[in-house]
PDB file of C-alpha atoms in Angstrom:
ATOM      1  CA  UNK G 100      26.348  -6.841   9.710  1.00  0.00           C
ATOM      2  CA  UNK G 101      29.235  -5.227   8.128  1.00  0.00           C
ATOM      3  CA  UNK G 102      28.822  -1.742   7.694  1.00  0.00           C
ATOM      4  CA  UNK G 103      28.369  -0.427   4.172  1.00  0.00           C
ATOM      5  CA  UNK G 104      30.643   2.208   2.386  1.00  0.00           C
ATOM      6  CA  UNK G 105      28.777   5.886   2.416  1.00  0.00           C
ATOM      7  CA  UNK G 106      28.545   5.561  -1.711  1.00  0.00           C
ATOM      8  CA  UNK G 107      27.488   2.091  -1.603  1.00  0.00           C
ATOM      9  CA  UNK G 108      24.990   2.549   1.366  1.00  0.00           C
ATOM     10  CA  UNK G 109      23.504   5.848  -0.672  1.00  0.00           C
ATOM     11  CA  UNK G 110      23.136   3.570  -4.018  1.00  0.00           C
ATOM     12  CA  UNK G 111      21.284   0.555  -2.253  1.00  0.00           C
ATOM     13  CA  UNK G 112      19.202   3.303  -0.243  1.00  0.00           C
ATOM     14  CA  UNK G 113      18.019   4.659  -3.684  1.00  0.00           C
ATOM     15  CA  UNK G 114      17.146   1.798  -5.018  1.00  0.00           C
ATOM     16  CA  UNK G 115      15.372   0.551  -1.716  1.00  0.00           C
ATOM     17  CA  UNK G 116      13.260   3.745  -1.916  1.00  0.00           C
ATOM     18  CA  UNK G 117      12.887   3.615  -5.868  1.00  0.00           C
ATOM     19  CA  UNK G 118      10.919   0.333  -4.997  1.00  0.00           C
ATOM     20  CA  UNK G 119       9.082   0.896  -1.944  1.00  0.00           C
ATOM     21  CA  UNK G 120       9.029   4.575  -1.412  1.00  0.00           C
ATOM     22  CA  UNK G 121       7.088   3.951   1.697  1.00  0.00           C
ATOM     23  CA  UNK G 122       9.784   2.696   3.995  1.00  0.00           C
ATOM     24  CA  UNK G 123      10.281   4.690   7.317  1.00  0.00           C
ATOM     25  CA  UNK G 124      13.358   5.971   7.810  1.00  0.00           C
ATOM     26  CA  UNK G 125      13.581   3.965  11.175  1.00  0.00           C
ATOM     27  CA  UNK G 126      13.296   1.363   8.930  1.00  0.00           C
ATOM     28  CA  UNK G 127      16.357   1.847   6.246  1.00  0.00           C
ATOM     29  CA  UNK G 128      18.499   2.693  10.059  1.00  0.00           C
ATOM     30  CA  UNK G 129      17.866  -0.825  11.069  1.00  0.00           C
ATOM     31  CA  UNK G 130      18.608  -2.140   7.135  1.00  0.00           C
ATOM     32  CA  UNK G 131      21.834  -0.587   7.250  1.00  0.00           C
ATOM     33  CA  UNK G 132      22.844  -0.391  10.437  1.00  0.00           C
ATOM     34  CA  UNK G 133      23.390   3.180  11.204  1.00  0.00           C
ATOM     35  CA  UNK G 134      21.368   5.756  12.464  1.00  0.00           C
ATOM     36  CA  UNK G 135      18.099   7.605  11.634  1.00  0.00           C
ATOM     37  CA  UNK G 136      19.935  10.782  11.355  1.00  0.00           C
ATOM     38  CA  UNK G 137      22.806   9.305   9.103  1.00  0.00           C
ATOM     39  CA  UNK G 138      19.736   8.218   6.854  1.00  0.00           C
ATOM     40  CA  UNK G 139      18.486  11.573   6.605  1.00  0.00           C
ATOM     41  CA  UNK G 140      21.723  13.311   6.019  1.00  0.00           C
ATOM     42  CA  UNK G 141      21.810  11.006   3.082  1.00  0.00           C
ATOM     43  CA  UNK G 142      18.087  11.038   2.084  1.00  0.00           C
ATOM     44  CA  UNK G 143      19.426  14.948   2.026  1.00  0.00           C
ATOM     45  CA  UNK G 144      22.418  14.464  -0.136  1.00  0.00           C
ATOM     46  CA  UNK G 145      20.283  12.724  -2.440  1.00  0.00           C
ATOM     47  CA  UNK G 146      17.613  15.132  -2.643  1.00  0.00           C
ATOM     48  CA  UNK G 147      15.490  12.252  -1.718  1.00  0.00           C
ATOM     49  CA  UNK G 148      12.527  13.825   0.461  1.00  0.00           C
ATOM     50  CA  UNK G 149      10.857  12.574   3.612  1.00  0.00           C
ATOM     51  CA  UNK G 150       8.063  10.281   4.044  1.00  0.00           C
ATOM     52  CA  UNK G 151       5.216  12.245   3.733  1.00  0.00           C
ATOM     53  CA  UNK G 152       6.854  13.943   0.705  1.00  0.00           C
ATOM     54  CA  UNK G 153       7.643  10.506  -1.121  1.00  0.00           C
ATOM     55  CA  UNK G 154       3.883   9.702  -0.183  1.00  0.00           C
ATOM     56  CA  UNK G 155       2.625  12.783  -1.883  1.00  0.00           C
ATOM     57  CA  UNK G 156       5.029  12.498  -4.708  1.00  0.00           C
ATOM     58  CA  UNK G 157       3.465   9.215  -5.227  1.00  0.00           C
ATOM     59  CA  UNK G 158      -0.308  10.527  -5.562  1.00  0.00           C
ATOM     60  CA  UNK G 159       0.240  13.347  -7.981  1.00  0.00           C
ATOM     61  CA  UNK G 160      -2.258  11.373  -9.878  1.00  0.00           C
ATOM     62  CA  UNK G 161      -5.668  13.319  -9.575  1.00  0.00           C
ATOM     63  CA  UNK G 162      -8.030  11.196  -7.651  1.00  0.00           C
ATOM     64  CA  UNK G 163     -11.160  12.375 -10.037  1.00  0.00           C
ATOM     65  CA  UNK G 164     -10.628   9.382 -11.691  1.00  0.00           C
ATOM     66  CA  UNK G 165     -11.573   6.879  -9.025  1.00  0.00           C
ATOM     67  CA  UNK G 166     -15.554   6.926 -10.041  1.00  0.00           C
ATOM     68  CA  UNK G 167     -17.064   4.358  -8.019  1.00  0.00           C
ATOM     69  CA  UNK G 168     -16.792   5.706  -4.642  1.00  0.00           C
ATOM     70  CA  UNK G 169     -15.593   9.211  -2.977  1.00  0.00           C
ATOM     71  CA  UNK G 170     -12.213   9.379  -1.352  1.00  0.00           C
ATOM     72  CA  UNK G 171     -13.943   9.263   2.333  1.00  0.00           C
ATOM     73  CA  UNK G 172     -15.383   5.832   1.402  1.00  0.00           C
ATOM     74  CA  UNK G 173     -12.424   4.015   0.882  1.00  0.00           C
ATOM     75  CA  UNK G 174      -9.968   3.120   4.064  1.00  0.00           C
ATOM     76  CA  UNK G 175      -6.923   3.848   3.687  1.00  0.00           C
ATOM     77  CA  UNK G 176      -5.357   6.769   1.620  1.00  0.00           C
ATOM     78  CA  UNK G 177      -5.210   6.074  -2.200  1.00  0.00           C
ATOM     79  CA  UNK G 178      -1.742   7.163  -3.590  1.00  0.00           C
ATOM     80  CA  UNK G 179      -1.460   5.630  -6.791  1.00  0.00           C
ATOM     81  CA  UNK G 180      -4.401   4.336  -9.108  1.00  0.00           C
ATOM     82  CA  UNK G 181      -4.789   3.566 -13.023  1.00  0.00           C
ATOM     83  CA  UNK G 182      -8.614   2.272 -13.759  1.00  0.00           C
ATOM     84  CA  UNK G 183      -8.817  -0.785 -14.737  1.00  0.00           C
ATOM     85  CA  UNK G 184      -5.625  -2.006 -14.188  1.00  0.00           C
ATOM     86  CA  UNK G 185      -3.826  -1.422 -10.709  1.00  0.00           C
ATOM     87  CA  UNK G 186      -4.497   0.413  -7.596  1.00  0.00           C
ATOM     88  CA  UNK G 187      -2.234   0.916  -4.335  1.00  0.00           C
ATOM     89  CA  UNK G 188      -3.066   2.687  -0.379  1.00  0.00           C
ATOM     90  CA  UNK G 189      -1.377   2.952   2.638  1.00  0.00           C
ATOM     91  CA  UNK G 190      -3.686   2.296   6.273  1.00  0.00           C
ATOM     92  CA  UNK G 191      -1.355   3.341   9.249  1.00  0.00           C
ATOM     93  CA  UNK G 192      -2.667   1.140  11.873  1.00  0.00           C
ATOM     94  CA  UNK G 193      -3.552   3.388  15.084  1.00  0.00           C
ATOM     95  CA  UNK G 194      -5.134   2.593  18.554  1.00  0.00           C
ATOM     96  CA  UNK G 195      -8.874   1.979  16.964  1.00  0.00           C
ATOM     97  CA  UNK G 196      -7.841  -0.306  14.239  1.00  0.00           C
ATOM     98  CA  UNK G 197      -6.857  -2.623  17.054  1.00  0.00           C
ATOM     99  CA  UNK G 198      -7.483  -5.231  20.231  1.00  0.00           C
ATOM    100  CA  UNK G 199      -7.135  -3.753  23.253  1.00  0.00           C
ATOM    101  CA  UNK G 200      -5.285  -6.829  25.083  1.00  0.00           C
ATOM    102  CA  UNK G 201      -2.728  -7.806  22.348  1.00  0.00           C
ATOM    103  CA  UNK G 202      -2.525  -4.575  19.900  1.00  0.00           C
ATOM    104  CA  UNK G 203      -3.044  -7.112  16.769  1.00  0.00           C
ATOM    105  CA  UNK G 204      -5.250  -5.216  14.079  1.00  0.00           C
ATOM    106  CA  UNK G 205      -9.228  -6.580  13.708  1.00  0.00           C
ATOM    107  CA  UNK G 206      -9.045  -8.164   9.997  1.00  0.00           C
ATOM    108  CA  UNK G 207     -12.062  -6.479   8.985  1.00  0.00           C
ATOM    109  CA  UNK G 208      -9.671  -3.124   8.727  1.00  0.00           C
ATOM    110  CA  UNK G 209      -7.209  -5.317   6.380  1.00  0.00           C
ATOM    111  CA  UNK G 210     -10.246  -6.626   4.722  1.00  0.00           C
ATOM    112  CA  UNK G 211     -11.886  -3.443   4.469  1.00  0.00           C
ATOM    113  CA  UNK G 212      -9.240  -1.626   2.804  1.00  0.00           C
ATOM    114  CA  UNK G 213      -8.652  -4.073  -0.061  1.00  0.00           C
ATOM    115  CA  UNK G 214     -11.817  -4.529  -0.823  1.00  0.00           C
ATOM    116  CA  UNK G 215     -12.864  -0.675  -1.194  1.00  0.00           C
ATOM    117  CA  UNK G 216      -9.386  -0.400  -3.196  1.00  0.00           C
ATOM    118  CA  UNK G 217     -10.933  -3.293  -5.579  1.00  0.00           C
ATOM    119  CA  UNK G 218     -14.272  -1.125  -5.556  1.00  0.00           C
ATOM    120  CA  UNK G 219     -12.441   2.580  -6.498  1.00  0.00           C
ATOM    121  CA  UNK G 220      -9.865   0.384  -9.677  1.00  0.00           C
ATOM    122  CA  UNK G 221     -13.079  -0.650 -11.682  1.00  0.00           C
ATOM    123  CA  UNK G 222     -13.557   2.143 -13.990  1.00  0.00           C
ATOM    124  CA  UNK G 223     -17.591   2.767 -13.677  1.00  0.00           C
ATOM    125  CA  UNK G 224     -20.343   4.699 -11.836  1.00  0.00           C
ATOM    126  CA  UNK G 225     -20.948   1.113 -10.246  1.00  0.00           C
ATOM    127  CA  UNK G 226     -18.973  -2.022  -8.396  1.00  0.00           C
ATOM    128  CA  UNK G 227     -20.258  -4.156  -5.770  1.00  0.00           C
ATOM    129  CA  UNK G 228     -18.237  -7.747  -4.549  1.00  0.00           C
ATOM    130  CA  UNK G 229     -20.003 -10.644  -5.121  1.00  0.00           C
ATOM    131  CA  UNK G 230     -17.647 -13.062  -3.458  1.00  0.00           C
ATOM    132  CA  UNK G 231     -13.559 -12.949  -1.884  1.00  0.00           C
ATOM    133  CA  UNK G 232     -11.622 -15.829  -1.079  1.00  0.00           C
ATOM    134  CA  UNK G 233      -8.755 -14.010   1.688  1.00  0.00           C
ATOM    135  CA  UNK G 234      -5.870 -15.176   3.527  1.00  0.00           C
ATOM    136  CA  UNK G 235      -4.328 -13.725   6.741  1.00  0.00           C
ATOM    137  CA  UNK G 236      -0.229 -14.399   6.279  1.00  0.00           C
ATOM    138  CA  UNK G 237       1.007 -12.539   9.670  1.00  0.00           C
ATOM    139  CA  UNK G 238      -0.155 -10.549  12.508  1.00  0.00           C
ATOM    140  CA  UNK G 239      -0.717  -6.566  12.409  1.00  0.00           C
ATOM    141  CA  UNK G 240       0.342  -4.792  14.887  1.00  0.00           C
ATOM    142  CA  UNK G 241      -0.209  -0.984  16.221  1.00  0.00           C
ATOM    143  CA  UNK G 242       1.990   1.151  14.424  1.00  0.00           C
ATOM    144  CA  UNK G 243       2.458  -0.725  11.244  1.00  0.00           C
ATOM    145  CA  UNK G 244       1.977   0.568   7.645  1.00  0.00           C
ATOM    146  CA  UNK G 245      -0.123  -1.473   5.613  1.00  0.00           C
ATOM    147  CA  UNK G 246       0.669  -1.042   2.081  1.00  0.00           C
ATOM    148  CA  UNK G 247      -1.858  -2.666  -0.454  1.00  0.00           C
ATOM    149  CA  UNK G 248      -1.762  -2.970  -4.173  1.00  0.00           C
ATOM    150  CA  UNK G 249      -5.183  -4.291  -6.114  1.00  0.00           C
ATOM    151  CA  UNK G 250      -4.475  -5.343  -9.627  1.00  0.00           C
ATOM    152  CA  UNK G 251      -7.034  -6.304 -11.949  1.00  0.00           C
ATOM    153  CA  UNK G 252      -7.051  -9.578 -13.598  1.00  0.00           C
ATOM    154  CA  UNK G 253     -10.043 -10.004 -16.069  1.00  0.00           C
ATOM    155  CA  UNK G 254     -12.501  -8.155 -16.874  1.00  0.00           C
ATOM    156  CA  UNK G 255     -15.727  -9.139 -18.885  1.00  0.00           C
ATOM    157  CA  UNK G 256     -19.503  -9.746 -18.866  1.00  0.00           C
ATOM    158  CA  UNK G 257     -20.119  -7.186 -15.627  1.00  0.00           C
ATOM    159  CA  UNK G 258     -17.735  -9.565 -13.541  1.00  0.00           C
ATOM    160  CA  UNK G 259     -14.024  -8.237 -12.600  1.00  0.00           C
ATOM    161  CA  UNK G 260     -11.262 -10.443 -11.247  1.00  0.00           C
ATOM    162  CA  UNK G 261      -8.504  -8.687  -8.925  1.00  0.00           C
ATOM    163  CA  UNK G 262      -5.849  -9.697  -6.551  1.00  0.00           C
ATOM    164  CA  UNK G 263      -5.051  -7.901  -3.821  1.00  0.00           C
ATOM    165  CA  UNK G 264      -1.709  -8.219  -1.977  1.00  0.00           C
ATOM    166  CA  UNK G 265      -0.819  -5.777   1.474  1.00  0.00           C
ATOM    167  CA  UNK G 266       2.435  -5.942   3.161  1.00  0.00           C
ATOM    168  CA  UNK G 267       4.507  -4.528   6.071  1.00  0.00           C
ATOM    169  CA  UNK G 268       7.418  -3.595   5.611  1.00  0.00           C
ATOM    170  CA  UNK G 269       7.704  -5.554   2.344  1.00  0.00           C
ATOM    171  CA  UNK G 270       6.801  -8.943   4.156  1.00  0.00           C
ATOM    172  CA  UNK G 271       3.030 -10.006   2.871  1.00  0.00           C
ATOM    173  CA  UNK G 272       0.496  -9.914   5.695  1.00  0.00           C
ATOM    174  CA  UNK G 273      -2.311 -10.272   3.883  1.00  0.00           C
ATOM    175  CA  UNK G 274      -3.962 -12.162  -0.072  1.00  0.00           C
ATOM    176  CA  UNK G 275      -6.888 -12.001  -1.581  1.00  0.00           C
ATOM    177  CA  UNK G 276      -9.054 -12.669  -4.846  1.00  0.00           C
ATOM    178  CA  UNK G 277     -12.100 -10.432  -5.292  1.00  0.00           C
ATOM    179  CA  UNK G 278     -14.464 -11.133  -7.754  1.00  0.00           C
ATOM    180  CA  UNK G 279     -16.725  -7.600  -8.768  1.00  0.00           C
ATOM    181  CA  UNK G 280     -20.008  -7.045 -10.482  1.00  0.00           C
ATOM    182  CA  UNK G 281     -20.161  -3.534 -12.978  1.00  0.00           C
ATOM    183  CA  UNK G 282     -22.551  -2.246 -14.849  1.00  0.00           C
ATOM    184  CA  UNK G 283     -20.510  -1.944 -17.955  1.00  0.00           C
ATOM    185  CA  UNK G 284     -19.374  -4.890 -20.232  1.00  0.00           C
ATOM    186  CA  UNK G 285     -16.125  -2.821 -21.796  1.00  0.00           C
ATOM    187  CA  UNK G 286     -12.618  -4.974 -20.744  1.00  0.00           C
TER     188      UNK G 286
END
């Protein structure tokens, strides 16, 4: 791969973090072919921050909203959520998320994580799933970053539709349609 121009490589690196502001920069070194400390000289000249600083840039929003379950309840870390209409969490996958022989993550982690993000988007005191139809794209491995995004369909007569899509490193790993029972009938 040709090697960019320092302007040009600082544009596309804005606008690759503008989108995803969750990419490692390991990751952007390998996208444009330089290293990680020419990334951060130019995350610098930016004024772009580092990871964790993007991540809680990203959840600003207060987390008193979520009303279904407390934060402790859901897996993964919540960083962005507006009831009722979209959710999104990271799950770093570590040692205990898992197999021992092959370092592939257990689904029930993936699972787990979009379906407490579906529970925390309804807007009410009470969600529980009634049914999920899911679909395992691609392996997870230890040390990936799971990003998942919930977005509500429809929402009417106690019953909530919501799709849930998590990626790594923008290539979908994982799809799924929830369907939730709430006690109110608002949309």
């Amino acid at each position: 791969m040709k090697k960019l121009s320092k302007h040009l490589r600082q544009e596309q690196l804005q606008q690759l973090l503008e989108n995803d502001p969750f990419i490692t920069d390991e990751t952007l070194s390998h996208e444009f072919n330089v290293s990680i400390q020419t990334i951060r000289l130019d995350r610098l000249e930016l004024n772009i921050p580092e990871l964790r600083e993007r991540i809680k840039n990203v959840a600003v929003k207060s987390h008193d909203e979520i009303r279904t379950l407390s934060m402790d309840d859901i897996i993964g870390e919540v960083i962005d959520i507006e009831l009722d209409h979209m959710a999104l969490s990271i799950l770093d996958i570590k040692k205990e998320h898992v197999f021992s022989r092959n370092n592939i993550a257990r689904g029930h982690y993936l699972f787990a994580q979009a379906n407490s993000l579906c529970v925390a988007l309804i807007n009410d005191e009470f969600a529980l799933t009634v049914s999920s139809s899911i679909h395992f794209q691609k392996p997870v491995m230890l040390g990936d970053r799971v990003v998942t995004k919930a977005v509500l369909i429809e929402k009417k007569d106690k019953r909530a539709k919501i799709e849930v899509f998590s990626t790594v490193n923008q290539s979908q790993v994982f799809y799924g349609e929830f369907e939730m029972y709430h006690n109110n009938k608002g949309a």
